[in-house]
CSV table of C-alpha atoms and ligand atoms in Angstrom, one decimal:
chain,number,residue,atom,x,y,z
A,1,MET,CA,0.0,0.0,0.0
A,2,THR,CA,1.4,3.4,-0.9
A,3,SER,CA,2.0,5.9,1.9
A,4,ALA,CA,-0.7,8.2,0.5
A,5,ARG,CA,-3.3,5.5,0.6
A,6,LEU,CA,-2.2,4.5,4.1
A,7,ALA,CA,-2.6,8.1,5.2
A,8,LEU,CA,-6.0,8.3,3.6
A,9,LEU,CA,-7.1,5.1,5.3
A,10,SER,CA,-5.9,6.2,8.7
A,11,ALA,CA,-7.5,9.6,8.3
A,12,ALA,CA,-10.8,7.9,7.4
A,13,THR,CA,-10.5,5.5,10.3
A,14,ALA,CA,-9.8,8.4,12.7
A,15,ALA,CA,-12.8,10.3,11.3
A,16,VAL,CA,-15.1,7.4,11.8
A,17,ALA,CA,-13.7,6.6,15.2
A,18,GLY,CA,-14.1,10.2,16.2
A,19,CYS,CA,-17.9,9.9,15.8
A,20,GLU,CA,-18.5,7.3,18.5
A,21,GLY,CA,-17.5,6.6,22.1
A,22,ARG,CA,-17.3,9.0,25.0
A,23,GLN,CA,-16.5,12.2,23.1
A,24,SER,CA,-19.0,12.4,20.3
A,25,ALA,CA,-21.9,14.7,19.5
A,26,LEU,CA,-23.4,11.7,17.5
A,27,ASP,CA,-23.5,9.6,20.7
A,28,PRO,CA,-25.7,11.9,22.9
A,29,GLN,CA,-26.0,10.9,26.5
A,30,GLY,CA,-28.1,13.9,27.8
A,31,PRO,CA,-31.2,15.8,26.7
A,32,GLY,CA,-29.2,18.8,25.4
A,33,ALA,CA,-26.9,16.7,23.2
A,34,GLU,CA,-29.9,14.7,22.0
A,35,ARG,CA,-31.7,17.8,20.7
A,36,ILE,CA,-28.5,18.9,19.0
A,37,ALA,CA,-28.1,15.5,17.4
A,38,ASP,CA,-31.7,15.4,16.3
A,39,LEU,CA,-31.2,18.8,14.6
A,40,PHE,CA,-28.0,17.6,13.0
A,41,TRP,CA,-29.8,14.5,11.5
A,42,LEU,CA,-32.8,16.7,10.4
A,43,PHE,CA,-30.3,19.0,8.5
A,44,THR,CA,-28.4,16.1,7.1
A,45,GLY,CA,-31.6,14.3,6.0
A,46,VAL,CA,-33.2,17.3,4.3
A,47,SER,CA,-29.9,18.3,2.7
A,48,ALA,CA,-29.4,14.8,1.4
A,49,ALA,CA,-32.9,14.6,0.0
A,50,VAL,CA,-32.4,17.9,-1.8
A,51,TRP,CA,-29.1,16.8,-3.2
A,52,LEU,CA,-30.6,13.5,-4.4
A,53,ALA,CA,-33.5,15.3,-6.0
A,54,VAL,CA,-31.2,17.8,-7.8
A,55,MET,CA,-29.0,14.9,-9.1
A,56,ALA,CA,-32.0,12.9,-10.3
A,57,ALA,CA,-33.3,16.0,-12.1
A,58,LEU,CA,-29.9,16.6,-13.7
A,59,ALA,CA,-29.7,12.9,-14.8
A,60,ALA,CA,-33.2,13.0,-16.2
A,61,ALA,CA,-32.4,16.2,-18.2
A,62,LEU,CA,-29.2,14.8,-19.6
A,63,LEU,CA,-30.9,11.5,-20.6
A,64,ARG,CA,-33.9,13.1,-22.2
A,65,GLN,CA,-32.2,15.7,-24.3
A,66,ARG,CA,-34.3,16.5,-27.3
A,67,PRO,CA,-32.7,17.4,-30.7
A,68,LEU,CA,-32.9,21.0,-31.7
A,69,PRO,CA,-35.0,21.9,-34.7
A,70,ALA,CA,-32.6,21.8,-37.6
A,71,ASP,CA,-34.1,24.8,-39.5
A,72,GLU,CA,-34.2,27.2,-36.6
A,73,PRO,CA,-32.2,26.1,-33.6
A,74,LEU,CA,-32.9,29.2,-31.5
A,75,ARG,CA,-36.7,29.0,-31.9
A,76,LEU,CA,-38.6,29.0,-28.6
A,77,ASP,CA,-41.6,26.9,-27.8
A,78,PRO,CA,-43.9,29.3,-25.9
A,79,ALA,CA,-45.9,26.5,-24.2
A,80,ARG,CA,-42.7,24.8,-23.0
A,81,GLU,CA,-41.2,28.2,-21.8
A,82,GLY,CA,-44.4,28.8,-19.8
A,83,ARG,CA,-44.2,25.4,-18.1
A,84,MET,CA,-40.5,26.0,-17.3
A,85,ALA,CA,-41.2,29.4,-15.7
A,86,ARG,CA,-43.9,27.9,-13.5
A,87,LEU,CA,-41.6,25.0,-12.5
A,88,VAL,CA,-38.8,27.4,-11.6
A,89,ALA,CA,-41.2,29.5,-9.5
A,90,VAL,CA,-42.4,26.4,-7.6
A,91,LEU,CA,-38.8,25.4,-7.0
A,92,VAL,CA,-37.8,28.8,-5.7
A,93,LEU,CA,-40.7,28.7,-3.3
A,94,ALA,CA,-39.8,25.2,-2.2
A,95,THR,CA,-36.2,26.3,-1.6
A,96,ALA,CA,-37.4,29.2,0.5
A,97,ALA,CA,-39.7,26.9,2.5
A,98,VAL,CA,-36.8,24.5,3.2
A,99,LEU,CA,-34.6,27.4,4.4
A,100,VAL,CA,-37.3,28.9,6.6
A,101,GLY,CA,-38.2,25.4,8.0
A,102,LEU,CA,-34.6,24.6,8.9
A,103,THR,CA,-34.0,28.1,10.4
A,104,GLY,CA,-37.2,27.7,12.5
A,105,ALA,CA,-36.1,24.2,13.7
A,106,SER,CA,-32.7,25.6,14.6
A,107,TYR,CA,-34.3,28.5,16.5
A,108,LEU,CA,-36.6,26.2,18.4
A,109,VAL,CA,-33.8,23.9,19.4
A,110,ASN,CA,-31.6,26.9,20.6
A,111,LYS,CA,-34.5,28.2,22.5
A,112,SER,CA,-35.2,24.9,24.3
A,113,LEU,CA,-31.5,24.6,25.1
A,114,ALA,CA,-31.4,28.1,26.6
A,115,GLU,CA,-34.5,27.3,28.8
A,116,MET,CA,-33.0,24.1,30.2
A,117,GLY,CA,-32.2,23.7,33.9
A,118,GLY,CA,-34.2,24.2,37.0
A,119,GLU,CA,-33.9,25.7,40.4
A,120,ASP,CA,-32.6,22.5,41.9
A,121,ALA,CA,-29.7,22.5,39.5
A,122,LEU,CA,-26.3,21.7,40.9
A,123,ARG,CA,-24.1,24.9,40.5
A,124,ILE,CA,-20.5,24.6,39.4
A,125,ARG,CA,-18.2,27.4,38.4
A,126,VAL,CA,-15.7,26.5,35.7
A,127,THR,CA,-12.8,28.9,35.0
A,128,GLY,CA,-10.7,28.4,31.9
A,129,GLN,CA,-6.9,28.8,32.4
A,130,GLN,CA,-4.0,28.4,30.1
A,131,TRP,CA,-4.3,25.4,29.8
A,132,TRP,CA,-6.5,23.7,32.4
A,133,TRP,CA,-9.9,23.9,34.0
A,134,GLN,CA,-10.5,25.1,37.5
A,135,VAL,CA,-13.7,23.6,38.9
A,136,ARG,CA,-15.5,25.0,41.9
A,137,TYR,CA,-18.7,23.6,43.5
A,138,GLU,CA,-20.5,26.5,45.0
A,139,SER,CA,-22.4,26.2,48.2
A,140,ALA,CA,-24.1,28.7,50.5
A,141,GLU,CA,-21.9,27.3,53.3
A,142,PRO,CA,-18.3,28.3,52.6
A,143,ALA,CA,-17.1,25.0,54.3
A,144,ARG,CA,-18.9,23.0,51.6
A,145,THR,CA,-17.5,24.9,48.7
A,146,LEU,CA,-15.1,22.6,46.9
A,147,THR,CA,-12.3,23.4,44.4
A,148,THR,CA,-10.8,20.8,42.1
A,149,ALA,CA,-9.5,20.7,38.5
A,150,ASN,CA,-10.0,19.1,35.1
A,151,GLU,CA,-12.5,16.6,36.3
A,152,ILE,CA,-16.2,17.4,37.0
A,153,HIS,CA,-18.3,14.8,38.9
A,154,ILE,CA,-22.0,15.1,38.5
A,155,PRO,CA,-25.0,13.1,39.7
A,156,VAL,CA,-27.0,11.3,36.9
A,157,GLY,CA,-30.3,12.8,36.0
A,158,ARG,CA,-29.9,16.1,37.8
A,159,PRO,CA,-29.4,19.3,35.8
A,160,VAL,CA,-26.0,20.9,36.4
A,161,ARG,CA,-25.7,24.7,35.8
A,162,LEU,CA,-22.2,25.6,34.9
A,163,THR,CA,-21.1,29.2,35.3
A,164,LEU,CA,-18.3,29.7,32.8
A,165,ALA,CA,-15.5,32.3,33.2
A,166,SER,CA,-12.0,32.8,32.0
A,167,SER,CA,-8.9,34.1,33.8
A,168,ASP,CA,-6.9,34.9,30.7
A,169,VAL,CA,-8.0,34.3,27.1
A,170,ILE,CA,-11.2,32.9,25.5
A,171,HIS,CA,-11.7,29.2,25.9
A,172,SER,CA,-14.7,27.1,25.0
A,173,PHE,CA,-16.2,24.3,27.1
A,174,TRP,CA,-17.4,21.4,25.0
A,175,VAL,CA,-18.4,18.0,26.2
A,176,PRO,CA,-20.1,16.8,23.0
A,177,SER,CA,-21.9,13.8,24.4
A,178,LEU,CA,-23.7,16.0,27.0
A,179,MET,CA,-24.2,19.4,25.5
A,180,GLY,CA,-23.2,21.9,22.8
A,181,LYS,CA,-20.3,24.3,23.4
A,182,GLN,CA,-20.1,27.6,25.2
A,183,ASP,CA,-17.3,30.1,25.4
A,184,LEU,CA,-15.5,31.2,28.5
A,185,VAL,CA,-14.8,34.9,28.2
A,186,THR,CA,-12.7,37.1,30.3
A,187,GLY,CA,-14.8,39.7,32.2
A,188,ARG,CA,-18.1,38.0,31.8
A,189,GLU,CA,-20.0,34.9,32.9
A,190,ASN,CA,-21.7,32.5,30.5
A,191,GLU,CA,-24.0,29.7,31.6
A,192,LEU,CA,-24.5,26.2,30.3
A,193,VAL,CA,-26.9,23.6,31.7
A,194,LEU,CA,-26.1,19.9,31.1
A,195,THR,CA,-27.6,16.7,32.3
A,196,ALA,CA,-26.3,13.2,32.0
A,197,ARG,CA,-28.8,10.4,31.5
A,198,ARG,CA,-26.5,7.5,32.3
A,199,PRO,CA,-23.4,7.0,34.5
A,200,GLY,CA,-20.2,7.2,32.5
A,201,VAL,CA,-17.0,9.2,31.9
A,202,TYR,CA,-17.5,11.8,29.2
A,203,ARG,CA,-14.5,13.5,27.7
A,204,GLY,CA,-14.6,17.2,26.6
A,205,GLN,CA,-12.1,19.4,25.0
A,206,CYS,CA,-11.4,23.1,24.8
A,207,ALA,CA,-13.0,24.2,21.5
A,208,GLU,CA,-11.6,27.7,21.1
A,209,PHE,CA,-7.9,28.2,20.1
A,210,CYS,CA,-6.4,29.6,23.3
A,211,GLY,CA,-2.7,29.3,22.7
A,212,TRP,CA,0.2,26.8,22.5
A,213,GLN,CA,-1.4,24.0,24.5
A,214,HIS,CA,-5.0,24.4,23.4
A,215,ALA,CA,-5.0,20.8,22.2
A,216,ARG,CA,-4.0,19.6,25.6
A,217,MET,CA,-6.8,21.2,27.5
A,218,ALA,CA,-9.2,18.3,28.0
A,219,ILE,CA,-11.8,17.8,30.7
A,220,LEU,CA,-13.6,14.8,32.0
A,221,VAL,CA,-17.2,14.7,33.2
A,222,VAL,CA,-17.8,11.8,35.5
A,223,ALA,CA,-21.5,11.1,35.8
A,224,GLU,CA,-22.4,8.9,38.8
A,225,GLU,CA,-25.5,7.7,40.7
A,226,PRO,CA,-26.5,10.3,43.3
A,227,GLU,CA,-25.2,8.3,46.2
A,228,ALA,CA,-21.8,7.7,44.6
A,229,PHE,CA,-21.7,11.4,43.7
A,230,GLN,CA,-22.5,12.4,47.3
A,231,ALA,CA,-19.8,10.1,48.6
A,232,TRP,CA,-17.3,11.5,46.2
A,233,TYR,CA,-18.2,15.1,47.3
A,234,GLU,CA,-17.8,14.4,51.0
A,235,ALA,CA,-14.5,12.7,50.4
A,236,GLN,CA,-13.3,15.7,48.4
A,237,LEU,CA,-14.3,18.1,51.1
A,238,ALA,CA,-12.0,16.4,53.6
A,239,PRO,CA,-8.5,17.9,54.1
A,240,ALA,CA,-5.6,16.1,52.5
A,241,ALA,CA,-4.8,12.5,53.7
A,242,GLU,CA,-1.9,12.1,56.0
A,243,PRO,CA,1.1,10.6,54.2
A,244,ALA,CA,1.0,6.8,54.7
A,245,SER,CA,4.7,5.9,54.1
A,246,ALA,CA,8.1,7.3,55.0
A,247,ALA,CA,8.6,8.3,51.3
A,248,ALA,CA,5.3,10.1,51.3
A,249,ARG,CA,6.1,11.9,54.5
A,250,ARG,CA,9.4,13.0,53.1
A,251,GLY,CA,7.6,14.0,49.9
A,252,ARG,CA,5.3,16.3,51.9
A,253,ASP,CA,8.2,18.0,53.5
A,254,VAL,CA,9.9,18.5,50.2
A,255,PHE,CA,6.7,19.8,48.6
A,256,LEU,CA,6.1,22.3,51.4
A,257,SER,CA,9.7,23.5,51.3
A,258,LYS,CA,9.8,24.2,47.5
A,259,ALA,CA,8.2,26.7,45.1
A,260,CYS,CA,5.3,24.2,44.6
A,261,ILE,CA,3.2,26.0,47.4
A,262,LEU,CA,3.4,29.3,45.6
A,263,CYS,CA,1.0,28.0,43.0
A,264,HIS,CA,-0.8,25.0,44.5
A,265,ALA,CA,-3.1,24.5,47.5
A,266,VAL,CA,-3.3,21.3,49.6
A,267,GLN,CA,-6.1,21.7,52.2
A,268,GLY,CA,-4.9,20.9,55.7
A,269,THR,CA,-1.3,22.0,54.9
A,270,PRO,CA,0.3,25.5,54.7
A,271,ALA,CA,0.3,25.2,50.9
A,272,GLY,CA,-2.3,27.7,49.7
A,273,GLY,CA,-1.3,28.8,46.2
A,274,ARG,CA,-4.2,29.7,43.9
A,275,THR,CA,-2.7,30.0,40.4
A,276,GLY,CA,-2.3,26.2,39.8
A,277,PRO,CA,-4.7,23.3,40.3
A,278,ASP,CA,-5.8,22.5,43.9
A,279,LEU,CA,-3.9,19.2,44.7
A,280,THR,CA,-5.7,18.2,47.9
A,281,HIS,CA,-7.1,15.1,46.2
A,282,VAL,CA,-4.9,15.0,43.1
A,283,GLY,CA,-4.3,11.3,43.5
A,284,SER,CA,-8.0,10.6,43.0
A,285,ARG,CA,-8.2,12.2,39.6
A,286,ARG,CA,-8.0,10.2,36.4
A,287,SER,CA,-5.5,12.4,34.5
A,288,LEU,CA,-2.8,14.9,34.9
A,289,ALA,CA,-2.2,18.2,33.2
A,290,ALA,CA,-5.8,18.5,31.8
A,291,GLY,CA,-5.9,15.1,30.1
A,292,THR,CA,-2.3,15.0,29.0
A,293,LEU,CA,-1.2,12.0,31.0
A,294,PRO,CA,-3.0,9.2,32.8
A,295,ASN,CA,-2.6,9.6,36.5
A,296,SER,CA,-0.1,7.4,38.2
A,297,ARG,CA,2.9,7.8,40.5
A,298,GLY,CA,5.3,7.4,37.5
A,299,ALA,CA,3.4,9.9,35.4
A,300,LEU,CA,3.4,12.4,38.4
A,301,ALA,CA,7.2,12.0,38.6
A,302,ALA,CA,7.6,12.5,34.8
A,303,TRP,CA,5.4,15.6,34.8
A,304,ILE,CA,7.1,17.2,37.8
A,305,ALA,CA,10.6,16.4,36.5
A,306,ASP,CA,10.0,18.2,33.2
A,307,PRO,CA,6.6,19.7,32.6
A,308,GLN,CA,8.0,21.9,29.8
A,309,ALA,CA,9.0,18.7,27.8
A,310,ILE,CA,5.5,17.2,28.2
A,311,LYS,CA,3.4,20.4,27.8
A,312,PRO,CA,5.7,23.1,26.4
A,313,GLY,CA,4.6,26.6,27.3
A,314,SER,CA,2.5,25.5,30.3
A,315,ARG,CA,2.6,27.7,33.4
A,316,MET,CA,4.1,24.8,35.4
A,317,PRO,CA,7.8,25.5,35.7
A,318,ASN,CA,10.6,23.0,36.1
A,319,VAL,CA,11.4,22.9,39.9
A,320,PRO,CA,14.9,21.6,40.5
A,321,LEU,CA,14.6,18.4,42.6
A,322,SER,CA,17.1,15.6,43.2
A,323,GLY,CA,16.0,12.1,42.1
A,324,ASP,CA,15.1,11.1,45.7
A,325,GLU,CA,13.1,14.3,46.2
A,326,LEU,CA,11.2,13.8,43.0
A,327,ASP,CA,10.4,10.2,43.9
A,328,ALA,CA,9.2,11.3,47.4
A,329,VAL,CA,7.0,14.1,46.0
A,330,ALA,CA,5.4,11.8,43.5
A,331,ALA,CA,4.7,9.3,46.3
A,332,TYR,CA,3.2,12.0,48.4
A,333,LEU,CA,0.9,13.4,45.6
A,334,ALA,CA,-0.1,9.9,44.4
A,335,GLY,CA,-1.3,9.3,48.0
A,336,LEU,CA,-3.5,12.3,48.1
A,337,GLN,CA,-6.6,10.3,47.2
B,401,CUA,CU1,-8.5,26.6,26.1
B,401,CUA,CU2,-8.4,26.2,23.8
């Protein structure tokens, strides 16, 4: 197989694979995404029908070509001209009707999406950062307000009202299986309501070019049964776990003595930085660096050792650590479940 055909084949495979699974607008798992998918299929169906009708008419015209009168090729047949004018008028009206119909359908879907949600919605504030997502569960009680990053847990079946903001440039929040996209804009707040019908892990991706690491700005929405969600929430509210091993204890001491605490917070310790992700329960998250690495002790060590090699341009600097220190810090952070 030539390399061109191989490239074409892999592009086609990727295109098809991109339409299914946990990050796909064509695999809707919530009412918002379902309405958008229905609208997509309506547009696709109507457009395909129009295209087929045009192609059929073209084929019929080509096959039924009549010979021109030999004596006077430019002579017009008034009866036929009249029929043609009426046909064109009907087709113009039909085109206008299709356009108005599709515009109306689009308007109605947009309107229904904007009206989604309810007063019992769970409220979460999502702030876009270059290049990660700060997630804050808001509560009237300050002690029950929870800050995390890059992973949103939600209860199945309950509407979730996201308040979207940005701390730097424009980002766009898009979890295609659950809802359409919405921008995060500096200096204003946008809202998005999403609901998951079934438990699952739905991947999302920043959908507005926001700089060098735009592509590595993924987010996971973990939809759980209400009891599991509540248990997760209570566990996340707790201060950081005490280190369970000598290595982890040493890791905590190293972490607290280095520049890490200028950017990161670990509840229950003096670390209170606000510019980077809250690490109180970083060990419980599925990924690191906004979906860049799967979370593990080894990946933590690799990330801390050289973040600029893994995610060039990210705000996480290289903090000089010895091999022992690095291993200890990774052990400490991996234990923050
Ligand atoms: Cu944030 Cu693209």
